Amino acid sequence: MKIFVCVKQVPGVSEVKIDPKTNTLVREGILSILNPNDRNAIELALTLKEKYTTEVIALSMGPPQAEEILREALAMGVDKAFLLTDRAFAGADTLATSYTLALAIKKILKESNPEEKYLIICGAQAVDGDTGQVPPELAEELKIPQVAYVLNVELTEKKIIAERKFRAVEIVVIETTLPALISVLNDINEPRYPSIAGIMKAHNLEIVHLDAVALNADTSKIGLNGSSTEVWKIFIPERKGDRVILRGTIEEVIQNLCQNLKDDKVL
Amino acid sequence: MSVIIDEEQCTGCGNCVDSCPYGAIELENNKATVLPNCNLCGVCIDNCPLKAISLERDKESGEKIDLSQYKGVWVIAEHYKQIVHKVAFQLLGKGRELSNLLDSTLTFVILGANFDEKLGDFSEYGMDEIIYVKSPILKDYYSDLYVKVISELIEEHKPEIILIGATPTGRDFAPRVAKRLHAGLTADCTGLDINPETKNLLQTRPTFGGNIMATIRTPFSRPQMATVRPGVFKALKKIKKEVPVKVIDYKFTAKDTVSKIIKIINTSKSTVNLEDAKIIVAGGRGVGSKENFKLIEDLAKALGAEIGGSRITVELNWVDPDRQIGQTGKTVSPKLYIACGISGAVQHIVGMENSDVIVAINKDPNAPIFGFAHYGIVGNLNDIIPLLIEEINKLNLNKE
Ligand SMILES: Cc1cc2nc3c(=O)[nH]c(=O)nc-3n(C[C@H](O)[C@H](O)[C@H](O)COP(=O)(O)OP(=O)(O)OC[C@H]3O[C@@H](n4cnc5c(N)ncnc54)[C@H](O)[C@@H]3O)c2cc1C
Ligand SMILES: Nc1ncnc2c1ncn2[C@@H]1O[C@H](COP(=O)(O)O)[C@@H](O)[C@H]1O
């Protein structure tokens, strides 16, 4: 059995702020990080490894710097790491990204044991694009079933039983065949920190680079050429409120508020 | 495809360097230079005061499809326990507008069982046609069955635009359908419009945690697919209308799904429907303690409102998880939203910014929530809320 974990390097966006004067992003101190949900995906893979005999492989498509997050995955305890990196991959939307990830998974399987069962674990969404579309599209590309927003999973030789979070208060328990893909949110587990020994070990492990040629990729399906969507315009969101701060004593303010709400016909 | 800098125009002002979320632009000899880790996201383009940056596409590759074959706007419904998720009706509202702009038709698509009697109700939401795919197994949601049926329908009828709710279910099947058809899909749109010249769908959505809005288009492929969060658009007023219905009795084979639903577990005692609430009083960390949440409850009671909370209050167990509002909780759009002791992080804002009137009570005058509020009160909620309750009770008495 193999478990593939797809991980992505993202800007630490919760720190991204807009400078109101210049209307530009303030990027100071923004680090590129391992996408938070993907950390949970790694954690799940490693917990499954404690119970079942399996090899855990981390995959990332991104620029050469994405080695950093793969190094982190190795330090957490992942067995092998692959970086899909090529200028030709840039500008990929979710269609092109899932195509490229699928090629790598097929290649890795073909070169070890094509008959081997596998499970792919993804983060439910990445914080930069925040689409959550790559996991289902990857499953579709590989023609395997998928279960999204998984809270818990049991593995057998040929099947998985997964608990899927559904509508905030409901859990659907789904059984499906392997190979399969699951995606996880951040409430599934508490990701481990790499140990010192883990960091030392990861330092010496090789991160295999694969480019478009190594993947034998169809150039019309990768990067921007392989993308159906394109960014047309980017802008800073306008704030909707009128910024009316009510002033005066507490009593005045409350009178004022209630009058306004009556005028607005919401009271 | 690459980001091109016009060196003649570039003055080395550095705006683009600051704007790049990937740190992929540097100044070299006082000219901007794009580094290899550029993700072609395009943020820099709008941030260049001199319009010296552009995105250059490679020569169009791949075979082109005949876009003109694709016509009509579709809304795909989802349901649970025989109740259609109301986002579908909201999408019909927007869908009507888009189909009018395109001079085309609006179709409501539903996959399910036992909806025959309900079709009359659905027809009141302003569509031109209903497609009802029926099979006993479609009573529940199965990813693979939805993908199969919807992809087949699209290939047969070739709609131009497809709108789907960005619910856990919609986010599950929409990408697979898009992938199967190699169609572009834009997630979580908050704005949809038609470009008057090209007639392309313009899909606006927040990215980078809501700090930036991006307008996405799908110029060379069809259909153009979008998912939209519940509460973003409004349903039209119901009208009596006879709508043609196409019923398809679908026969599945055992091979069509490899998944099986074993059981559905309900994890909550209460069932609140925040999405339908007219008034919501929401508390944040500023409320201070679980005990003090009584204040929020009292205010809600006086107003006949539902209670909501920010994520932190859910994590602290002050509020039930199904009352969380925001990116990982619910999207609400009540007539009145009162945010008490909530700072206004973007992840919270995206869940409530479509409320008609927003009131914020916060002791920090610089709290971001004030940028989204129609009425802001700077002060301690412990002083303000009790007086506010008194005032509202007075108003209620006067009404009676
Ligand atoms: C991936 C991701 C998803 C998230 N999803 C969500 C989500 O769905 N929903 C959500 O809400 N958050 C979400 N968050 C968390 C979000 O970023 C914020 O951390 C959270 O919204 C903050 O909650 P808060 O405003 O209650 O608390 P704080 O940010 O701590 O703000 C408390 C506020 O109360 C004010 N205050 C304190 N005492 C008083 C007083 N006595 N009187 C008046 N005012 C007072 C303070 O001035 C402060 O502004 C998410 C985060 C991430 C990273
Ligand atoms: N470039 C990438 N490389 C590896 N995994 C990715 C990549 N992009 C997305 N993923 C996976 O897909 C998940 C959802 O990403 P997204 O669809 O971009 O929100 C992530 O949490 C990753 O598990």
PDB file of N, CA, C and O and ligand atoms in Angstrom, chain A residues 14 36-37 125 127 186, chain B residues 229 283-288 292 309-313 315 318 324-330 340-351 361-365 367-369 377 379-384, ligand 1:
ATOM      1  N   SER A  14      -2.923  34.873   6.051  1.00  0.00           N
ATOM      2  CA  SER A  14      -3.682  35.572   7.079  1.00  0.00           C
ATOM      3  C   SER A  14      -2.928  36.829   7.504  1.00  0.00           C
ATOM      4  O   SER A  14      -3.470  37.719   8.118  1.00  0.00           O
ATOM      5  N   PRO A  36      -1.914  24.979   5.659  1.00  0.00           N
ATOM      6  CA  PRO A  36      -2.324  24.388   6.940  1.00  0.00           C
ATOM      7  C   PRO A  36      -3.093  23.052   6.819  1.00  0.00           C
ATOM      8  O   PRO A  36      -2.770  22.096   7.527  1.00  0.00           O
ATOM      9  N   ASN A  37      -4.072  22.979   5.941  1.00  0.00           N
ATOM     10  CA  ASN A  37      -4.813  21.710   5.788  1.00  0.00           C
ATOM     11  C   ASN A  37      -3.902  20.548   5.362  1.00  0.00           C
ATOM     12  O   ASN A  37      -4.172  19.398   5.676  1.00  0.00           O
ATOM     13  N   GLN A 125      -8.616  22.416   1.271  1.00  0.00           N
ATOM     14  CA  GLN A 125      -8.403  23.590   0.441  1.00  0.00           C
ATOM     15  C   GLN A 125      -7.096  24.277   0.795  1.00  0.00           C
ATOM     16  O   GLN A 125      -6.567  24.104   1.882  1.00  0.00           O
ATOM     17  N   VAL A 127      -5.007  27.871   1.238  1.00  0.00           N
ATOM     18  CA  VAL A 127      -5.418  29.205   1.674  1.00  0.00           C
ATOM     19  C   VAL A 127      -5.183  30.322   0.652  1.00  0.00           C
ATOM     20  O   VAL A 127      -5.728  31.393   0.799  1.00  0.00           O
ATOM     21  N   ASN A 186      -8.916  21.150   8.870  1.00  0.00           N
ATOM     22  CA  ASN A 186      -7.938  21.237   9.962  1.00  0.00           C
ATOM     23  C   ASN A 186      -8.475  20.776  11.315  1.00  0.00           C
ATOM     24  O   ASN A 186      -7.742  20.724  12.278  1.00  0.00           O
TER      25      ASN A 186
ATOM     26  N   ARG B 229     -21.511  30.742  -2.924  1.00  0.00           N
ATOM     27  CA  ARG B 229     -21.899  30.472  -1.537  1.00  0.00           C
ATOM     28  C   ARG B 229     -23.369  30.822  -1.295  1.00  0.00           C
ATOM     29  O   ARG B 229     -23.877  31.792  -1.845  1.00  0.00           O
ATOM     30  N   GLY B 283     -21.774  36.993  18.950  1.00  0.00           N
ATOM     31  CA  GLY B 283     -20.779  37.353  19.945  1.00  0.00           C
ATOM     32  C   GLY B 283     -19.415  36.832  19.559  1.00  0.00           C
ATOM     33  O   GLY B 283     -19.297  35.789  18.912  1.00  0.00           O
ATOM     34  N   GLY B 284     -18.389  37.561  19.968  1.00  0.00           N
ATOM     35  CA  GLY B 284     -17.016  37.142  19.710  1.00  0.00           C
ATOM     36  C   GLY B 284     -16.258  36.977  21.018  1.00  0.00           C
ATOM     37  O   GLY B 284     -16.849  36.971  22.097  1.00  0.00           O
ATOM     38  N   ARG B 285     -14.946  36.891  20.891  1.00  0.00           N
ATOM     39  CA  ARG B 285     -14.126  36.679  22.076  1.00  0.00           C
ATOM     40  C   ARG B 285     -14.317  37.806  23.100  1.00  0.00           C
ATOM     41  O   ARG B 285     -14.173  37.615  24.300  1.00  0.00           O
ATOM     42  N   GLY B 286     -14.661  38.996  22.578  1.00  0.00           N
ATOM     43  CA  GLY B 286     -14.846  40.144  23.449  1.00  0.00           C
ATOM     44  C   GLY B 286     -15.968  39.971  24.466  1.00  0.00           C
ATOM     45  O   GLY B 286     -16.051  40.739  25.425  1.00  0.00           O
ATOM     46  N   VAL B 287     -16.834  38.999  24.270  1.00  0.00           N
ATOM     47  CA  VAL B 287     -17.895  38.753  25.253  1.00  0.00           C
ATOM     48  C   VAL B 287     -17.285  38.277  26.575  1.00  0.00           C
ATOM     49  O   VAL B 287     -17.853  38.480  27.650  1.00  0.00           O
ATOM     50  N   GLY B 288     -16.132  37.643  26.482  1.00  0.00           N
ATOM     51  CA  GLY B 288     -15.353  37.400  27.692  1.00  0.00           C
ATOM     52  C   GLY B 288     -15.484  36.035  28.331  1.00  0.00           C
ATOM     53  O   GLY B 288     -14.497  35.485  28.810  1.00  0.00           O
ATOM     54  N   ASN B 292     -20.980  35.126  30.447  1.00  0.00           N
ATOM     55  CA  ASN B 292     -21.351  36.444  29.941  1.00  0.00           C
ATOM     56  C   ASN B 292     -22.110  36.371  28.613  1.00  0.00           C
ATOM     57  O   ASN B 292     -22.706  37.351  28.183  1.00  0.00           O
ATOM     58  N   GLY B 309     -21.890  33.086  16.481  1.00  0.00           N
ATOM     59  CA  GLY B 309     -20.608  33.320  17.128  1.00  0.00           C
ATOM     60  C   GLY B 309     -19.463  33.290  16.143  1.00  0.00           C
ATOM     61  O   GLY B 309     -19.599  32.770  15.037  1.00  0.00           O
ATOM     62  N   SER B 310     -18.339  33.883  16.539  1.00  0.00           N
ATOM     63  CA  SER B 310     -17.123  33.771  15.735  1.00  0.00           C
ATOM     64  C   SER B 310     -16.493  32.415  16.045  1.00  0.00           C
ATOM     65  O   SER B 310     -16.915  31.711  16.960  1.00  0.00           O
ATOM     66  N   ARG B 311     -15.499  32.064  15.267  1.00  0.00           N
ATOM     67  CA  ARG B 311     -14.936  30.728  15.442  1.00  0.00           C
ATOM     68  C   ARG B 311     -14.351  30.521  16.831  1.00  0.00           C
ATOM     69  O   ARG B 311     -14.472  29.454  17.421  1.00  0.00           O
ATOM     70  N   ILE B 312     -13.720  31.547  17.338  1.00  0.00           N
ATOM     71  CA  ILE B 312     -13.090  31.404  18.649  1.00  0.00           C
ATOM     72  C   ILE B 312     -14.118  31.049  19.719  1.00  0.00           C
ATOM     73  O   ILE B 312     -13.875  30.205  20.575  1.00  0.00           O
ATOM     74  N   THR B 313     -15.293  31.653  19.626  1.00  0.00           N
ATOM     75  CA  THR B 313     -16.309  31.362  20.650  1.00  0.00           C
ATOM     76  C   THR B 313     -16.783  29.916  20.548  1.00  0.00           C
ATOM     77  O   THR B 313     -17.171  29.321  21.549  1.00  0.00           O
ATOM     78  N   GLU B 315     -14.744  27.459  19.465  1.00  0.00           N
ATOM     79  CA  GLU B 315     -13.619  26.694  19.992  1.00  0.00           C
ATOM     80  C   GLU B 315     -13.601  26.725  21.523  1.00  0.00           C
ATOM     81  O   GLU B 315     -13.234  25.756  22.175  1.00  0.00           O
ATOM     82  N   TRP B 318     -18.314  28.353  23.949  1.00  0.00           N
ATOM     83  CA  TRP B 318     -19.335  29.295  24.425  1.00  0.00           C
ATOM     84  C   TRP B 318     -20.592  29.164  23.569  1.00  0.00           C
ATOM     85  O   TRP B 318     -21.684  29.516  23.996  1.00  0.00           O
ATOM     86  N   GLN B 324     -21.625  28.813  14.216  1.00  0.00           N
ATOM     87  CA  GLN B 324     -20.441  29.561  13.788  1.00  0.00           C
ATOM     88  C   GLN B 324     -20.695  30.246  12.455  1.00  0.00           C
ATOM     89  O   GLN B 324     -21.211  29.647  11.517  1.00  0.00           O
ATOM     90  N   ILE B 325     -20.295  31.499  12.392  1.00  0.00           N
ATOM     91  CA  ILE B 325     -20.488  32.268  11.168  1.00  0.00           C
ATOM     92  C   ILE B 325     -19.135  32.594  10.558  1.00  0.00           C
ATOM     93  O   ILE B 325     -18.211  32.991  11.270  1.00  0.00           O
ATOM     94  N   GLY B 326     -19.014  32.367   9.261  1.00  0.00           N
ATOM     95  CA  GLY B 326     -17.765  32.707   8.597  1.00  0.00           C
ATOM     96  C   GLY B 326     -17.351  31.655   7.597  1.00  0.00           C
ATOM     97  O   GLY B 326     -18.118  30.761   7.254  1.00  0.00           O
ATOM     98  N   GLN B 327     -16.127  31.792   7.173  1.00  0.00           N
ATOM     99  CA  GLN B 327     -15.586  30.942   6.118  1.00  0.00           C
ATOM    100  C   GLN B 327     -15.772  29.461   6.399  1.00  0.00           C
ATOM    101  O   GLN B 327     -16.162  28.704   5.528  1.00  0.00           O
ATOM    102  N   THR B 328     -15.474  29.034   7.611  1.00  0.00           N
ATOM    103  CA  THR B 328     -15.622  27.613   7.923  1.00  0.00           C
ATOM    104  C   THR B 328     -16.928  27.355   8.660  1.00  0.00           C
ATOM    105  O   THR B 328     -17.148  26.261   9.172  1.00  0.00           O
ATOM    106  N   GLY B 329     -17.780  28.348   8.735  1.00  0.00           N
ATOM    107  CA  GLY B 329     -19.093  28.161   9.338  1.00  0.00           C
ATOM    108  C   GLY B 329     -20.170  28.500   8.334  1.00  0.00           C
ATOM    109  O   GLY B 329     -20.056  28.156   7.163  1.00  0.00           O
ATOM    110  N   LYS B 330     -21.178  29.211   8.791  1.00  0.00           N
ATOM    111  CA  LYS B 330     -22.288  29.515   7.899  1.00  0.00           C
ATOM    112  C   LYS B 330     -22.140  30.879   7.234  1.00  0.00           C
ATOM    113  O   LYS B 330     -21.506  31.771   7.773  1.00  0.00           O
ATOM    114  N   CYS B 340     -21.052  41.698  18.367  1.00  0.00           N
ATOM    115  CA  CYS B 340     -20.631  42.196  19.674  1.00  0.00           C
ATOM    116  C   CYS B 340     -19.288  41.583  20.055  1.00  0.00           C
ATOM    117  O   CYS B 340     -19.181  40.361  20.187  1.00  0.00           O
ATOM    118  N   GLY B 341     -18.289  42.411  20.228  1.00  0.00           N
ATOM    119  CA  GLY B 341     -16.970  41.900  20.632  1.00  0.00           C
ATOM    120  C   GLY B 341     -16.345  41.002  19.584  1.00  0.00           C
ATOM    121  O   GLY B 341     -15.689  40.028  19.895  1.00  0.00           O
ATOM    122  N   ILE B 342     -16.575  41.334  18.323  1.00  0.00           N
ATOM    123  CA  ILE B 342     -15.984  40.594  17.202  1.00  0.00           C
ATOM    124  C   ILE B 342     -15.044  41.554  16.474  1.00  0.00           C
ATOM    125  O   ILE B 342     -15.421  42.675  16.157  1.00  0.00           O
ATOM    126  N   SER B 343     -13.806  41.083  16.221  1.00  0.00           N
ATOM    127  CA  SER B 343     -12.820  42.003  15.656  1.00  0.00           C
ATOM    128  C   SER B 343     -13.067  42.275  14.175  1.00  0.00           C
ATOM    129  O   SER B 343     -12.772  43.350  13.679  1.00  0.00           O
ATOM    130  N   GLY B 344     -13.597  41.265  13.461  1.00  0.00           N
ATOM    131  CA  GLY B 344     -13.864  41.482  12.041  1.00  0.00           C
ATOM    132  C   GLY B 344     -12.782  40.921  11.142  1.00  0.00           C
ATOM    133  O   GLY B 344     -12.456  41.513  10.119  1.00  0.00           O
ATOM    134  N   ALA B 345     -12.242  39.745  11.527  1.00  0.00           N
ATOM    135  CA  ALA B 345     -11.270  39.063  10.661  1.00  0.00           C
ATOM    136  C   ALA B 345     -11.964  38.668   9.360  1.00  0.00           C
ATOM    137  O   ALA B 345     -13.156  38.381   9.367  1.00  0.00           O
ATOM    138  N   VAL B 346     -11.195  38.667   8.257  1.00  0.00           N
ATOM    139  CA  VAL B 346     -11.823  38.390   6.958  1.00  0.00           C
ATOM    140  C   VAL B 346     -12.586  37.076   6.963  1.00  0.00           C
ATOM    141  O   VAL B 346     -13.635  36.957   6.343  1.00  0.00           O
ATOM    142  N   GLN B 347     -12.076  36.085   7.693  1.00  0.00           N
ATOM    143  CA  GLN B 347     -12.762  34.783   7.695  1.00  0.00           C
ATOM    144  C   GLN B 347     -14.144  34.892   8.323  1.00  0.00           C
ATOM    145  O   GLN B 347     -15.020  34.101   8.032  1.00  0.00           O
ATOM    146  N   HIS B 348     -14.320  35.842   9.208  1.00  0.00           N
ATOM    147  CA  HIS B 348     -15.653  36.070   9.771  1.00  0.00           C
ATOM    148  C   HIS B 348     -16.495  36.907   8.810  1.00  0.00           C
ATOM    149  O   HIS B 348     -17.654  36.597   8.555  1.00  0.00           O
ATOM    150  N   ILE B 349     -15.881  37.951   8.287  1.00  0.00           N
ATOM    151  CA  ILE B 349     -16.587  38.891   7.409  1.00  0.00           C
ATOM    152  C   ILE B 349     -17.246  38.183   6.225  1.00  0.00           C
ATOM    153  O   ILE B 349     -18.392  38.468   5.885  1.00  0.00           O
ATOM    154  N   VAL B 350     -16.536  37.249   5.585  1.00  0.00           N
ATOM    155  CA  VAL B 350     -17.106  36.622   4.388  1.00  0.00           C
ATOM    156  C   VAL B 350     -18.414  35.904   4.695  1.00  0.00           C
ATOM    157  O   VAL B 350     -19.221  35.674   3.810  1.00  0.00           O
ATOM    158  N   GLY B 351     -18.645  35.590   5.964  1.00  0.00           N
ATOM    159  CA  GLY B 351     -19.874  34.898   6.318  1.00  0.00           C
ATOM    160  C   GLY B 351     -21.044  35.809   6.626  1.00  0.00           C
ATOM    161  O   GLY B 351     -22.177  35.330   6.750  1.00  0.00           O
ATOM    162  N   ILE B 361     -20.447  46.471  17.835  1.00  0.00           N
ATOM    163  CA  ILE B 361     -20.129  47.012  19.152  1.00  0.00           C
ATOM    164  C   ILE B 361     -18.756  46.476  19.521  1.00  0.00           C
ATOM    165  O   ILE B 361     -18.564  45.256  19.613  1.00  0.00           O
ATOM    166  N   ASN B 362     -17.785  47.377  19.679  1.00  0.00           N
ATOM    167  CA  ASN B 362     -16.423  46.944  19.970  1.00  0.00           C
ATOM    168  C   ASN B 362     -15.707  48.059  20.713  1.00  0.00           C
ATOM    169  O   ASN B 362     -15.904  49.239  20.411  1.00  0.00           O
ATOM    170  N   LYS B 363     -14.864  47.682  21.666  1.00  0.00           N
ATOM    171  CA  LYS B 363     -14.221  48.750  22.436  1.00  0.00           C
ATOM    172  C   LYS B 363     -12.982  49.317  21.749  1.00  0.00           C
ATOM    173  O   LYS B 363     -12.484  50.362  22.138  1.00  0.00           O
ATOM    174  N   ASP B 364     -12.524  48.609  20.714  1.00  0.00           N
ATOM    175  CA  ASP B 364     -11.347  49.097  20.008  1.00  0.00           C
ATOM    176  C   ASP B 364     -11.781  49.888  18.770  1.00  0.00           C
ATOM    177  O   ASP B 364     -12.305  49.323  17.823  1.00  0.00           O
ATOM    178  N   PRO B 365     -11.559  51.217  18.769  1.00  0.00           N
ATOM    179  CA  PRO B 365     -12.045  52.024  17.644  1.00  0.00           C
ATOM    180  C   PRO B 365     -11.396  51.627  16.317  1.00  0.00           C
ATOM    181  O   PRO B 365     -11.910  51.934  15.257  1.00  0.00           O
ATOM    182  N   ALA B 367     -10.900  48.489  15.390  1.00  0.00           N
ATOM    183  CA  ALA B 367     -11.251  47.116  15.006  1.00  0.00           C
ATOM    184  C   ALA B 367     -11.753  47.110  13.564  1.00  0.00           C
ATOM    185  O   ALA B 367     -12.553  47.957  13.172  1.00  0.00           O
ATOM    186  N   PRO B 368     -11.264  46.161  12.753  1.00  0.00           N
ATOM    187  CA  PRO B 368     -11.654  46.127  11.335  1.00  0.00           C
ATOM    188  C   PRO B 368     -13.168  46.008  11.126  1.00  0.00           C
ATOM    189  O   PRO B 368     -13.663  46.451  10.093  1.00  0.00           O
ATOM    190  N   ILE B 369     -13.886  45.477  12.077  1.00  0.00           N
ATOM    191  CA  ILE B 369     -15.328  45.288  11.916  1.00  0.00           C
ATOM    192  C   ILE B 369     -16.013  46.613  11.596  1.00  0.00           C
ATOM    193  O   ILE B 369     -16.988  46.650  10.846  1.00  0.00           O
ATOM    194  N   ILE B 377     -20.593  51.224  17.289  1.00  0.00           N
ATOM    195  CA  ILE B 377     -20.568  51.798  18.630  1.00  0.00           C
ATOM    196  C   ILE B 377     -19.248  51.408  19.271  1.00  0.00           C
ATOM    197  O   ILE B 377     -18.952  50.217  19.418  1.00  0.00           O
ATOM    198  N   GLY B 379     -17.217  51.049  22.394  1.00  0.00           N
ATOM    199  CA  GLY B 379     -17.424  51.015  23.834  1.00  0.00           C
ATOM    200  C   GLY B 379     -17.483  49.596  24.346  1.00  0.00           C
ATOM    201  O   GLY B 379     -17.368  48.635  23.579  1.00  0.00           O
ATOM    202  N   ASN B 380     -17.646  49.494  25.667  1.00  0.00           N
ATOM    203  CA  ASN B 380     -17.653  48.192  26.321  1.00  0.00           C
ATOM    204  C   ASN B 380     -19.040  47.555  26.202  1.00  0.00           C
ATOM    205  O   ASN B 380     -20.035  48.141  26.617  1.00  0.00           O
ATOM    206  N   LEU B 381     -19.075  46.372  25.626  1.00  0.00           N
ATOM    207  CA  LEU B 381     -20.369  45.741  25.399  1.00  0.00           C
ATOM    208  C   LEU B 381     -21.113  45.464  26.699  1.00  0.00           C
ATOM    209  O   LEU B 381     -22.350  45.405  26.722  1.00  0.00           O
ATOM    210  N   ASN B 382     -20.365  45.300  27.784  1.00  0.00           N
ATOM    211  CA  ASN B 382     -21.017  45.046  29.076  1.00  0.00           C
ATOM    212  C   ASN B 382     -21.839  46.256  29.545  1.00  0.00           C
ATOM    213  O   ASN B 382     -22.803  46.112  30.277  1.00  0.00           O
ATOM    214  N   ASP B 383     -21.430  47.449  29.121  1.00  0.00           N
ATOM    215  CA  ASP B 383     -22.198  48.654  29.464  1.00  0.00           C
ATOM    216  C   ASP B 383     -23.315  48.875  28.463  1.00  0.00           C
ATOM    217  O   ASP B 383     -24.403  49.321  28.805  1.00  0.00           O
ATOM    218  N   ILE B 384     -22.998  48.595  27.192  1.00  0.00           N
ATOM    219  CA  ILE B 384     -23.920  48.978  26.130  1.00  0.00           C
ATOM    220  C   ILE B 384     -25.107  48.031  26.002  1.00  0.00           C
ATOM    221  O   ILE B 384     -26.256  48.474  25.915  1.00  0.00           O
TER     222      ILE B 384
HETATM  223  C1  LIG C   1      -8.685  28.966   7.713  1.00  0.00           C
HETATM  224  C2  LIG C   1      -9.395  29.812   8.749  1.00  0.00           C
HETATM  225  C3  LIG C   1     -10.776  29.756   8.804  1.00  0.00           C
HETATM  226  C4  LIG C   1     -11.477  30.548   9.742  1.00  0.00           C
HETATM  227  N1  LIG C   1     -12.838  30.497   9.747  1.00  0.00           N
HETATM  228  C5  LIG C   1     -13.513  31.319  10.586  1.00  0.00           C
HETATM  229  C6  LIG C   1     -14.942  31.363  10.588  1.00  0.00           C
HETATM  230  O1  LIG C   1     -15.619  30.632   9.855  1.00  0.00           O
HETATM  231  N2  LIG C   1     -15.570  32.214  11.428  1.00  0.00           N
HETATM  232  C7  LIG C   1     -14.878  33.044  12.275  1.00  0.00           C
HETATM  233  O2  LIG C   1     -15.517  33.806  13.016  1.00  0.00           O
HETATM  234  N3  LIG C   1     -13.547  32.999  12.322  1.00  0.00           N
HETATM  235  C8  LIG C   1     -12.837  32.162  11.509  1.00  0.00           C
HETATM  236  N4  LIG C   1     -11.476  32.135  11.575  1.00  0.00           N
HETATM  237  C9  LIG C   1     -10.802  32.858  12.662  1.00  0.00           C
HETATM  238  C10 LIG C   1     -10.636  34.346  12.389  1.00  0.00           C
HETATM  239  O3  LIG C   1      -9.410  34.539  11.692  1.00  0.00           O
HETATM  240  C11 LIG C   1     -10.540  35.133  13.699  1.00  0.00           C
HETATM  241  O4  LIG C   1      -9.530  34.567  14.488  1.00  0.00           O
HETATM  242  C12 LIG C   1     -11.830  35.132  14.499  1.00  0.00           C
HETATM  243  O5  LIG C   1     -12.923  35.486  13.683  1.00  0.00           O
HETATM  244  C13 LIG C   1     -11.717  36.128  15.614  1.00  0.00           C
HETATM  245  O6  LIG C   1     -12.819  36.012  16.480  1.00  0.00           O
HETATM  246  P1  LIG C   1     -13.257  37.232  17.406  1.00  0.00           P
HETATM  247  O7  LIG C   1     -13.493  38.417  16.566  1.00  0.00           O
HETATM  248  O8  LIG C   1     -14.391  36.736  18.223  1.00  0.00           O
HETATM  249  O9  LIG C   1     -12.025  37.400  18.403  1.00  0.00           O
HETATM  250  P2  LIG C   1     -10.877  38.515  18.474  1.00  0.00           P
HETATM  251  O10 LIG C   1     -10.216  38.686  17.177  1.00  0.00           O
HETATM  252  O11 LIG C   1     -10.057  38.149  19.635  1.00  0.00           O
HETATM  253  O12 LIG C   1     -11.668  39.850  18.746  1.00  0.00           O
HETATM  254  C14 LIG C   1     -12.308  40.181  19.945  1.00  0.00           C
HETATM  255  C15 LIG C   1     -12.778  41.610  19.819  1.00  0.00           C
HETATM  256  O13 LIG C   1     -13.570  41.950  20.953  1.00  0.00           O
HETATM  257  C16 LIG C   1     -13.269  43.278  21.361  1.00  0.00           C
HETATM  258  N5  LIG C   1     -13.605  43.371  22.786  1.00  0.00           N
HETATM  259  C17 LIG C   1     -12.968  42.780  23.827  1.00  0.00           C
HETATM  260  N6  LIG C   1     -13.602  43.041  24.989  1.00  0.00           N
HETATM  261  C18 LIG C   1     -14.664  43.816  24.677  1.00  0.00           C
HETATM  262  C19 LIG C   1     -15.696  44.413  25.446  1.00  0.00           C
HETATM  263  N7  LIG C   1     -15.799  44.245  26.757  1.00  0.00           N
HETATM  264  N8  LIG C   1     -16.610  45.186  24.812  1.00  0.00           N
HETATM  265  C20 LIG C   1     -16.547  45.362  23.461  1.00  0.00           C
HETATM  266  N9  LIG C   1     -15.594  44.809  22.693  1.00  0.00           N
HETATM  267  C21 LIG C   1     -14.664  44.036  23.288  1.00  0.00           C
HETATM  268  C22 LIG C   1     -11.824  43.470  21.050  1.00  0.00           C
HETATM  269  O14 LIG C   1     -11.534  44.841  20.846  1.00  0.00           O
HETATM  270  C23 LIG C   1     -11.663  42.643  19.758  1.00  0.00           C
HETATM  271  O15 LIG C   1     -11.838  43.458  18.618  1.00  0.00           O
HETATM  272  C24 LIG C   1     -10.758  31.370  10.652  1.00  0.00           C
HETATM  273  C25 LIG C   1      -9.371  31.375  10.589  1.00  0.00           C
HETATM  274  C26 LIG C   1      -8.688  30.628   9.651  1.00  0.00           C
HETATM  275  C27 LIG C   1      -7.190  30.709   9.606  1.00  0.00           C
END
